[in-house]
């Protein structure tokens, strides 16, 4: 009976010690992973040298606020090799342009488009354009280049000192807005009646 208690106590003690060692190793591994992620996310970004140009992608998706992402998405973004953000907030864009205006190491801004899709509204583009105007008024250069110009991209590029297009590129301007002409009054002069169907006041 004495041997039974002795072996039982030894088994319990061994299990507790084993779980403690396993827990310590797991906690240590977790701390190493978290530390690695934290140090990689504290990267100060690219080094700005003298006579640098700030590159601004005209097709960047500019949002009012940072999109909410899950923990898995944030971890995946942190560990991925592609460090280019898919979107930036309007405040980040304007503050970056204003900071570049004050930075003597930056000579100018290079505007270009990496894709043809841009969903930025004109209110957002107006604020970005005003920041670009302040940058230009500070005596710094803005150069814009694209292969296929759209109205939204050209609206931002119109503040540039020099606008370039690829020899094989296209530019299509359909205007910033359009409205349907209402011809009811004119048709009534010729005896043509118009019946308008609508819901509510408008």
PDB file of C-alpha atoms in Angstrom:
ATOM      1  CA  UNK A   1       0.000   0.000   0.000  1.00  0.00           C
ATOM      2  CA  UNK A   2       2.887   2.308   0.829  1.00  0.00           C
ATOM      3  CA  UNK A   3       4.361   1.693  -2.672  1.00  0.00           C
ATOM      4  CA  UNK A   4       1.005   2.559  -4.260  1.00  0.00           C
ATOM      5  CA  UNK A   5       0.905   6.007  -2.617  1.00  0.00           C
ATOM      6  CA  UNK A   6       4.566   6.559  -3.402  1.00  0.00           C
ATOM      7  CA  UNK A   7       4.141   5.795  -7.114  1.00  0.00           C
ATOM      8  CA  UNK A   8       0.878   7.736  -7.316  1.00  0.00           C
ATOM      9  CA  UNK A   9       2.482  10.784  -5.700  1.00  0.00           C
ATOM     10  CA  UNK A  10       5.494  10.489  -8.046  1.00  0.00           C
ATOM     11  CA  UNK A  11       3.181  10.286 -11.064  1.00  0.00           C
ATOM     12  CA  UNK A  12       1.199  13.353  -9.984  1.00  0.00           C
ATOM     13  CA  UNK A  13       4.379  15.300  -9.239  1.00  0.00           C
ATOM     14  CA  UNK A  14       5.888  14.299 -12.615  1.00  0.00           C
ATOM     15  CA  UNK A  15       2.730  15.358 -14.449  1.00  0.00           C
ATOM     16  CA  UNK A  16       2.682  18.749 -12.705  1.00  0.00           C
ATOM     17  CA  UNK A  17       6.377  19.348 -13.444  1.00  0.00           C
ATOM     18  CA  UNK A  18       5.925  18.260 -17.076  1.00  0.00           C
ATOM     19  CA  UNK A  19       2.934  20.559 -17.553  1.00  0.00           C
ATOM     20  CA  UNK A  20       4.879  23.404 -15.954  1.00  0.00           C
ATOM     21  CA  UNK A  21       7.858  22.912 -18.297  1.00  0.00           C
ATOM     22  CA  UNK A  22       5.547  22.611 -21.327  1.00  0.00           C
ATOM     23  CA  UNK A  23       3.664  25.761 -20.296  1.00  0.00           C
ATOM     24  CA  UNK A  24       6.921  27.677 -19.796  1.00  0.00           C
ATOM     25  CA  UNK A  25       8.181  26.615 -23.226  1.00  0.00           C
ATOM     26  CA  UNK A  26       4.861  27.552 -24.857  1.00  0.00           C
ATOM     27  CA  UNK A  27       4.818  30.944 -23.116  1.00  0.00           C
ATOM     28  CA  UNK A  28       8.430  31.563 -24.130  1.00  0.00           C
ATOM     29  CA  UNK A  29       7.676  30.691 -27.751  1.00  0.00           C
ATOM     30  CA  UNK A  30       4.616  32.960 -27.745  1.00  0.00           C
ATOM     31  CA  UNK A  31       6.660  35.836 -26.304  1.00  0.00           C
ATOM     32  CA  UNK A  32       9.308  35.338 -29.008  1.00  0.00           C
ATOM     33  CA  UNK A  33       6.680  35.425 -31.780  1.00  0.00           C
ATOM     34  CA  UNK A  34       4.993  38.522 -30.309  1.00  0.00           C
ATOM     35  CA  UNK A  35       8.365  40.221 -29.861  1.00  0.00           C
ATOM     36  CA  UNK A  36       9.325  39.486 -33.461  1.00  0.00           C
ATOM     37  CA  UNK A  37       6.037  40.913 -34.752  1.00  0.00           C
ATOM     38  CA  UNK A  38       6.358  43.966 -32.518  1.00  0.00           C
ATOM     39  CA  UNK A  39       9.893  44.741 -33.674  1.00  0.00           C
ATOM     40  CA  UNK A  40       8.991  44.255 -37.337  1.00  0.00           C
ATOM     41  CA  UNK A  41       5.942  46.521 -37.008  1.00  0.00           C
ATOM     42  CA  UNK A  42       8.099  49.244 -35.436  1.00  0.00           C
ATOM     43  CA  UNK A  43       9.975  49.591 -38.704  1.00  0.00           C
ATOM     44  CA  UNK A  44      10.473  53.291 -39.299  1.00  0.00           C
ATOM     45  CA  UNK A  45       9.833  52.811 -43.014  1.00  0.00           C
ATOM     46  CA  UNK A  46      12.086  53.799 -45.868  1.00  0.00           C
ATOM     47  CA  UNK A  47      15.035  56.068 -45.240  1.00  0.00           C
ATOM     48  CA  UNK A  48      14.533  59.494 -46.791  1.00  0.00           C
ATOM     49  CA  UNK A  49      17.716  60.728 -48.422  1.00  0.00           C
ATOM     50  CA  UNK A  50      18.486  64.171 -49.767  1.00  0.00           C
ATOM     51  CA  UNK A  51      16.899  65.116 -53.111  1.00  0.00           C
ATOM     52  CA  UNK A  52      14.174  62.476 -52.784  1.00  0.00           C
ATOM     53  CA  UNK A  53      10.804  62.375 -54.567  1.00  0.00           C
ATOM     54  CA  UNK A  54       7.635  61.342 -52.750  1.00  0.00           C
ATOM     55  CA  UNK A  55       5.704  58.804 -54.856  1.00  0.00           C
ATOM     56  CA  UNK A  56       1.910  59.028 -54.670  1.00  0.00           C
ATOM     57  CA  UNK A  57      -0.260  56.351 -56.290  1.00  0.00           C
ATOM     58  CA  UNK A  58      -3.333  57.997 -57.813  1.00  0.00           C
ATOM     59  CA  UNK A  59      -5.266  54.711 -57.696  1.00  0.00           C
ATOM     60  CA  UNK A  60      -4.800  54.389 -53.915  1.00  0.00           C
ATOM     61  CA  UNK A  61      -8.085  53.828 -52.119  1.00  0.00           C
ATOM     62  CA  UNK A  62      -8.495  56.758 -49.699  1.00  0.00           C
ATOM     63  CA  UNK A  63     -10.937  56.164 -46.837  1.00  0.00           C
ATOM     64  CA  UNK A  64     -12.370  58.385 -44.118  1.00  0.00           C
ATOM     65  CA  UNK A  65     -11.300  55.967 -41.385  1.00  0.00           C
ATOM     66  CA  UNK A  66      -9.138  52.905 -40.997  1.00  0.00           C
ATOM     67  CA  UNK A  67     -11.111  49.822 -42.083  1.00  0.00           C
ATOM     68  CA  UNK A  68     -11.858  47.368 -39.288  1.00  0.00           C
ATOM     69  CA  UNK A  69      -9.941  44.135 -39.723  1.00  0.00           C
ATOM     70  CA  UNK A  70      -9.943  40.876 -37.821  1.00  0.00           C
ATOM     71  CA  UNK A  71      -6.959  39.726 -35.795  1.00  0.00           C
ATOM     72  CA  UNK A  72      -6.139  37.157 -38.464  1.00  0.00           C
ATOM     73  CA  UNK A  73      -6.113  39.815 -41.219  1.00  0.00           C
ATOM     74  CA  UNK A  74      -3.916  42.136 -39.156  1.00  0.00           C
ATOM     75  CA  UNK A  75      -1.480  39.304 -38.381  1.00  0.00           C
ATOM     76  CA  UNK A  76      -1.435  38.247 -42.036  1.00  0.00           C
ATOM     77  CA  UNK A  77      -0.700  41.820 -43.139  1.00  0.00           C
ATOM     78  CA  UNK A  78       2.097  42.118 -40.598  1.00  0.00           C
ATOM     79  CA  UNK A  79       3.765  38.873 -41.626  1.00  0.00           C
ATOM     80  CA  UNK A  80       3.313  39.311 -45.385  1.00  0.00           C
ATOM     81  CA  UNK A  81       6.199  40.443 -47.525  1.00  0.00           C
ATOM     82  CA  UNK A  82       4.038  42.985 -49.349  1.00  0.00           C
ATOM     83  CA  UNK A  83       4.281  46.091 -47.181  1.00  0.00           C
ATOM     84  CA  UNK A  84       2.355  48.368 -49.558  1.00  0.00           C
ATOM     85  CA  UNK A  85      -0.964  49.370 -47.989  1.00  0.00           C
ATOM     86  CA  UNK A  86      -4.077  48.827 -50.097  1.00  0.00           C
ATOM     87  CA  UNK A  87      -5.720  51.909 -48.602  1.00  0.00           C
ATOM     88  CA  UNK A  88      -4.894  54.970 -46.529  1.00  0.00           C
ATOM     89  CA  UNK A  89      -7.022  57.357 -44.567  1.00  0.00           C
ATOM     90  CA  UNK A  90      -7.579  60.873 -45.870  1.00  0.00           C
ATOM     91  CA  UNK A  91      -5.847  62.281 -42.798  1.00  0.00           C
ATOM     92  CA  UNK A  92      -2.750  60.144 -43.433  1.00  0.00           C
ATOM     93  CA  UNK A  93      -2.554  61.305 -47.047  1.00  0.00           C
ATOM     94  CA  UNK A  94      -2.957  65.011 -46.251  1.00  0.00           C
ATOM     95  CA  UNK A  95      -0.540  64.875 -43.286  1.00  0.00           C
ATOM     96  CA  UNK A  96       2.055  63.041 -45.393  1.00  0.00           C
ATOM     97  CA  UNK A  97       1.880  65.655 -48.166  1.00  0.00           C
ATOM     98  CA  UNK A  98       2.070  68.494 -45.622  1.00  0.00           C
ATOM     99  CA  UNK A  99       5.047  66.843 -43.886  1.00  0.00           C
ATOM    100  CA  UNK A 100       6.789  66.428 -47.256  1.00  0.00           C
ATOM    101  CA  UNK A 101       6.232  70.133 -47.915  1.00  0.00           C
ATOM    102  CA  UNK A 102       8.189  70.996 -44.767  1.00  0.00           C
ATOM    103  CA  UNK A 103      10.912  68.364 -45.335  1.00  0.00           C
ATOM    104  CA  UNK A 104      13.965  69.864 -47.061  1.00  0.00           C
ATOM    105  CA  UNK A 105      15.124  66.402 -48.189  1.00  0.00           C
ATOM    106  CA  UNK A 106      12.109  66.025 -50.510  1.00  0.00           C
ATOM    107  CA  UNK A 107      12.309  67.898 -53.817  1.00  0.00           C
ATOM    108  CA  UNK A 108       8.901  67.015 -55.169  1.00  0.00           C
ATOM    109  CA  UNK A 109       6.047  64.572 -55.628  1.00  0.00           C
ATOM    110  CA  UNK A 110       5.702  62.034 -58.409  1.00  0.00           C
ATOM    111  CA  UNK A 111       2.062  61.192 -59.159  1.00  0.00           C
ATOM    112  CA  UNK A 112       1.342  57.961 -60.998  1.00  0.00           C
ATOM    113  CA  UNK A 113      -1.320  55.268 -61.173  1.00  0.00           C
ATOM    114  CA  UNK A 114      -0.668  51.556 -60.703  1.00  0.00           C
ATOM    115  CA  UNK A 115      -4.148  50.535 -61.871  1.00  0.00           C
ATOM    116  CA  UNK A 116      -7.174  52.017 -63.581  1.00  0.00           C
ATOM    117  CA  UNK A 117      -9.572  51.548 -60.671  1.00  0.00           C
ATOM    118  CA  UNK A 118     -10.167  54.419 -58.273  1.00  0.00           C
ATOM    119  CA  UNK A 119     -13.258  54.717 -56.103  1.00  0.00           C
ATOM    120  CA  UNK A 120     -12.333  57.956 -54.371  1.00  0.00           C
ATOM    121  CA  UNK A 121     -15.067  60.582 -54.260  1.00  0.00           C
ATOM    122  CA  UNK A 122     -14.546  64.137 -55.476  1.00  0.00           C
ATOM    123  CA  UNK A 123     -14.835  65.548 -51.942  1.00  0.00           C
ATOM    124  CA  UNK A 124     -11.865  63.380 -50.912  1.00  0.00           C
ATOM    125  CA  UNK A 125      -9.945  64.268 -54.062  1.00  0.00           C
ATOM    126  CA  UNK A 126     -10.561  67.968 -53.451  1.00  0.00           C
ATOM    127  CA  UNK A 127      -8.854  67.822 -50.047  1.00  0.00           C
ATOM    128  CA  UNK A 128      -5.920  65.891 -51.501  1.00  0.00           C
ATOM    129  CA  UNK A 129      -5.684  68.415 -54.364  1.00  0.00           C
ATOM    130  CA  UNK A 130      -5.642  71.332 -51.901  1.00  0.00           C
ATOM    131  CA  UNK A 131      -2.755  69.637 -50.056  1.00  0.00           C
ATOM    132  CA  UNK A 132      -0.933  69.237 -53.375  1.00  0.00           C
ATOM    133  CA  UNK A 133      -1.515  72.934 -54.138  1.00  0.00           C
ATOM    134  CA  UNK A 134       0.047  73.882 -50.789  1.00  0.00           C
ATOM    135  CA  UNK A 135       2.989  71.629 -51.657  1.00  0.00           C
ATOM    136  CA  UNK A 136       3.423  73.307 -55.064  1.00  0.00           C
ATOM    137  CA  UNK A 137       3.033  76.806 -53.605  1.00  0.00           C
ATOM    138  CA  UNK A 138       5.959  76.018 -51.289  1.00  0.00           C
ATOM    139  CA  UNK A 139       8.171  75.984 -54.394  1.00  0.00           C
ATOM    140  CA  UNK A 140       8.404  72.216 -54.837  1.00  0.00           C
ATOM    141  CA  UNK A 141       7.867  70.276 -58.047  1.00  0.00           C
ATOM    142  CA  UNK A 142       4.974  67.956 -58.878  1.00  0.00           C
ATOM    143  CA  UNK A 143       5.266  65.601 -61.862  1.00  0.00           C
ATOM    144  CA  UNK A 144       2.349  63.409 -62.978  1.00  0.00           C
ATOM    145  CA  UNK A 145       2.549  60.387 -65.295  1.00  0.00           C
ATOM    146  CA  UNK A 146      -0.004  57.785 -66.278  1.00  0.00           C
ATOM    147  CA  UNK A 147      -0.782  55.465 -69.150  1.00  0.00           C
ATOM    148  CA  UNK A 148      -4.551  55.878 -69.096  1.00  0.00           C
ATOM    149  CA  UNK A 149      -5.885  59.114 -67.593  1.00  0.00           C
ATOM    150  CA  UNK A 150      -9.364  59.224 -66.074  1.00  0.00           C
ATOM    151  CA  UNK A 151     -11.264  62.283 -64.833  1.00  0.00           C
ATOM    152  CA  UNK A 152     -10.491  61.554 -61.169  1.00  0.00           C
ATOM    153  CA  UNK A 153      -6.780  61.055 -61.743  1.00  0.00           C
ATOM    154  CA  UNK A 154      -6.494  64.053 -64.055  1.00  0.00           C
ATOM    155  CA  UNK A 155      -8.308  66.211 -61.487  1.00  0.00           C
ATOM    156  CA  UNK A 156      -5.462  65.545 -59.022  1.00  0.00           C
ATOM    157  CA  UNK A 157      -2.775  65.770 -61.694  1.00  0.00           C
ATOM    158  CA  UNK A 158      -4.021  69.136 -62.948  1.00  0.00           C
ATOM    159  CA  UNK A 159      -2.127  70.788 -60.098  1.00  0.00           C
ATOM    160  CA  UNK A 160       1.181  69.311 -61.340  1.00  0.00           C
ATOM    161  CA  UNK A 161       3.934  71.333 -62.993  1.00  0.00           C
ATOM    162  CA  UNK A 162       4.281  68.694 -65.702  1.00  0.00           C
ATOM    163  CA  UNK A 163       1.735  66.099 -66.869  1.00  0.00           C
ATOM    164  CA  UNK A 164       2.974  63.191 -68.974  1.00  0.00           C
ATOM    165  CA  UNK A 165       1.196  60.370 -70.788  1.00  0.00           C
ATOM    166  CA  UNK A 166       2.548  57.165 -72.232  1.00  0.00           C
ATOM    167  CA  UNK A 167       2.811  57.335 -76.063  1.00  0.00           C
ATOM    168  CA  UNK A 168       0.480  54.322 -76.247  1.00  0.00           C
ATOM    169  CA  UNK A 169      -1.804  55.640 -73.534  1.00  0.00           C
ATOM    170  CA  UNK A 170      -5.251  57.190 -73.758  1.00  0.00           C
ATOM    171  CA  UNK A 171      -7.080  60.028 -72.107  1.00  0.00           C
ATOM    172  CA  UNK A 172     -10.861  60.164 -72.082  1.00  0.00           C
ATOM    173  CA  UNK A 173     -12.717  63.101 -70.580  1.00  0.00           C
ATOM    174  CA  UNK A 174     -16.472  62.752 -70.309  1.00  0.00           C
ATOM    175  CA  UNK A 175     -16.894  65.534 -67.756  1.00  0.00           C
ATOM    176  CA  UNK A 176     -17.351  65.436 -64.022  1.00  0.00           C
ATOM    177  CA  UNK A 177     -21.139  65.077 -64.101  1.00  0.00           C
ATOM    178  CA  UNK A 178     -24.070  64.807 -66.506  1.00  0.00           C
ATOM    179  CA  UNK A 179     -27.814  65.462 -66.397  1.00  0.00           C
ATOM    180  CA  UNK A 180     -30.715  64.391 -68.560  1.00  0.00           C
ATOM    181  CA  UNK A 181     -32.323  67.228 -70.508  1.00  0.00           C
ATOM    182  CA  UNK A 182     -36.018  67.708 -69.680  1.00  0.00           C
ATOM    183  CA  UNK A 183     -37.827  68.657 -72.880  1.00  0.00           C
ATOM    184  CA  UNK A 184     -41.452  68.797 -71.657  1.00  0.00           C
ATOM    185  CA  UNK A 185     -41.809  72.573 -72.167  1.00  0.00           C
ATOM    186  CA  UNK A 186     -40.358  72.466 -75.667  1.00  0.00           C
ATOM    187  CA  UNK A 187     -42.500  69.534 -76.724  1.00  0.00           C
ATOM    188  CA  UNK A 188     -45.681  71.220 -75.457  1.00  0.00           C
ATOM    189  CA  UNK A 189     -45.090  74.064 -77.953  1.00  0.00           C
ATOM    190  CA  UNK A 190     -45.533  71.500 -80.744  1.00  0.00           C
ATOM    191  CA  UNK A 191     -48.597  69.932 -79.172  1.00  0.00           C
ATOM    192  CA  UNK A 192     -46.825  66.886 -77.771  1.00  0.00           C
ATOM    193  CA  UNK A 193     -47.982  65.971 -74.290  1.00  0.00           C
ATOM    194  CA  UNK A 194     -45.563  64.578 -71.724  1.00  0.00           C
ATOM    195  CA  UNK A 195     -46.671  62.339 -68.896  1.00  0.00           C
ATOM    196  CA  UNK A 196     -44.167  62.168 -66.029  1.00  0.00           C
ATOM    197  CA  UNK A 197     -44.320  59.329 -63.529  1.00  0.00           C
ATOM    198  CA  UNK A 198     -42.759  60.039 -60.173  1.00  0.00           C
ATOM    199  CA  UNK A 199     -42.978  59.091 -56.515  1.00  0.00           C
ATOM    200  CA  UNK A 200     -43.000  61.749 -53.829  1.00  0.00           C
ATOM    201  CA  UNK A 201     -42.061  65.404 -54.220  1.00  0.00           C
ATOM    202  CA  UNK A 202     -39.319  64.825 -56.776  1.00  0.00           C
TER     203      UNK A 202
END
